[in-house]
Amino acid sequence: MRRLFPSQQETEKIYLVVREHWFFLLLKFIIIALLFAALIVFQDYAPDIIPALFNGTVGKVTTLLSQLYVMGLVSATFILWLLYYLNIQIITNLRVVD
């Protein structure tokens, strides 16, 4: 008998292996996409509205913060996918394993 998880007993029968529904993952990715869109809108329209924010030392700080923001969004996207992929629930005849 193939063991699916380390503490599985010899007599334990697996009935179902499930993940979070893909729709909830899609909702989280849509939120990340909206945050990316907010950054694009900021970079397109903010230089016309607040030009001092993009000149000199302040401009360098703004660029740094924008890059940190993108790095955070990319990291969040990877972590969301990783948690979705690695988290499964196993239903057996004896227990529910998460």
mmCIF file of C-alpha atoms in Angstrom, residues 42-78:
data_model
loop_
_atom_site.group_PDB
_atom_site.id
_atom_site.type_symbol
_atom_site.label_atom_id
_atom_site.label_comp_id
_atom_site.label_asym_id
_atom_site.label_seq_id
_atom_site.Cartn_x
_atom_site.Cartn_y
_atom_site.Cartn_z
ATOM 1 C CA PHE A 42 0.474 55.782 -10.415
ATOM 2 C CA GLN A 43 3.514 55.680 -12.688
ATOM 3 C CA ASP A 44 1.536 57.014 -15.655
ATOM 4 C CA TYR A 45 -0.373 59.863 -14.007
ATOM 5 C CA ALA A 46 1.592 60.889 -10.908
ATOM 6 C CA PRO A 47 4.482 62.599 -12.796
ATOM 7 C CA ASP A 48 1.965 64.995 -14.372
ATOM 8 C CA ILE A 49 0.107 65.686 -11.128
ATOM 9 C CA ILE A 50 3.048 65.746 -8.683
ATOM 10 C CA PRO A 51 6.255 66.314 -10.708
ATOM 11 C CA ALA A 52 8.363 67.011 -7.607
ATOM 12 C CA LEU A 53 7.821 63.416 -6.534
ATOM 13 C CA PHE A 54 9.946 62.171 -9.443
ATOM 14 C CA ASN A 55 12.848 64.674 -9.403
ATOM 15 C CA GLY A 56 16.156 64.522 -7.527
ATOM 16 C CA THR A 57 16.599 62.525 -4.358
ATOM 17 C CA VAL A 58 12.854 62.233 -3.814
ATOM 18 C CA GLY A 59 12.589 60.689 -7.276
ATOM 19 C CA LYS A 60 15.174 58.075 -6.353
ATOM 20 C CA VAL A 61 13.256 57.225 -3.194
ATOM 21 C CA THR A 62 10.033 56.989 -5.214
ATOM 22 C CA THR A 63 11.731 54.616 -7.673
ATOM 23 C CA LEU A 64 13.073 52.507 -4.804
ATOM 24 C CA LEU A 65 9.646 52.282 -3.168
ATOM 25 C CA SER A 66 8.060 51.331 -6.500
ATOM 26 C CA GLN A 67 10.587 48.552 -6.959
ATOM 27 C CA LEU A 68 10.009 47.294 -3.410
ATOM 28 C CA TYR A 69 6.265 47.352 -4.088
ATOM 29 C CA VAL A 70 6.711 45.233 -7.230
ATOM 30 C CA MET A 71 9.009 42.841 -5.374
ATOM 31 C CA GLY A 72 6.395 42.469 -2.634
ATOM 32 C CA LEU A 73 3.637 41.784 -5.154
ATOM 33 C CA VAL A 74 5.720 39.187 -6.994
ATOM 34 C CA SER A 75 6.612 37.538 -3.678
ATOM 35 C CA ALA A 76 2.960 37.546 -2.605
ATOM 36 C CA THR A 77 1.942 35.962 -5.910
ATOM 37 C CA PHE A 78 4.518 33.205 -5.503
#
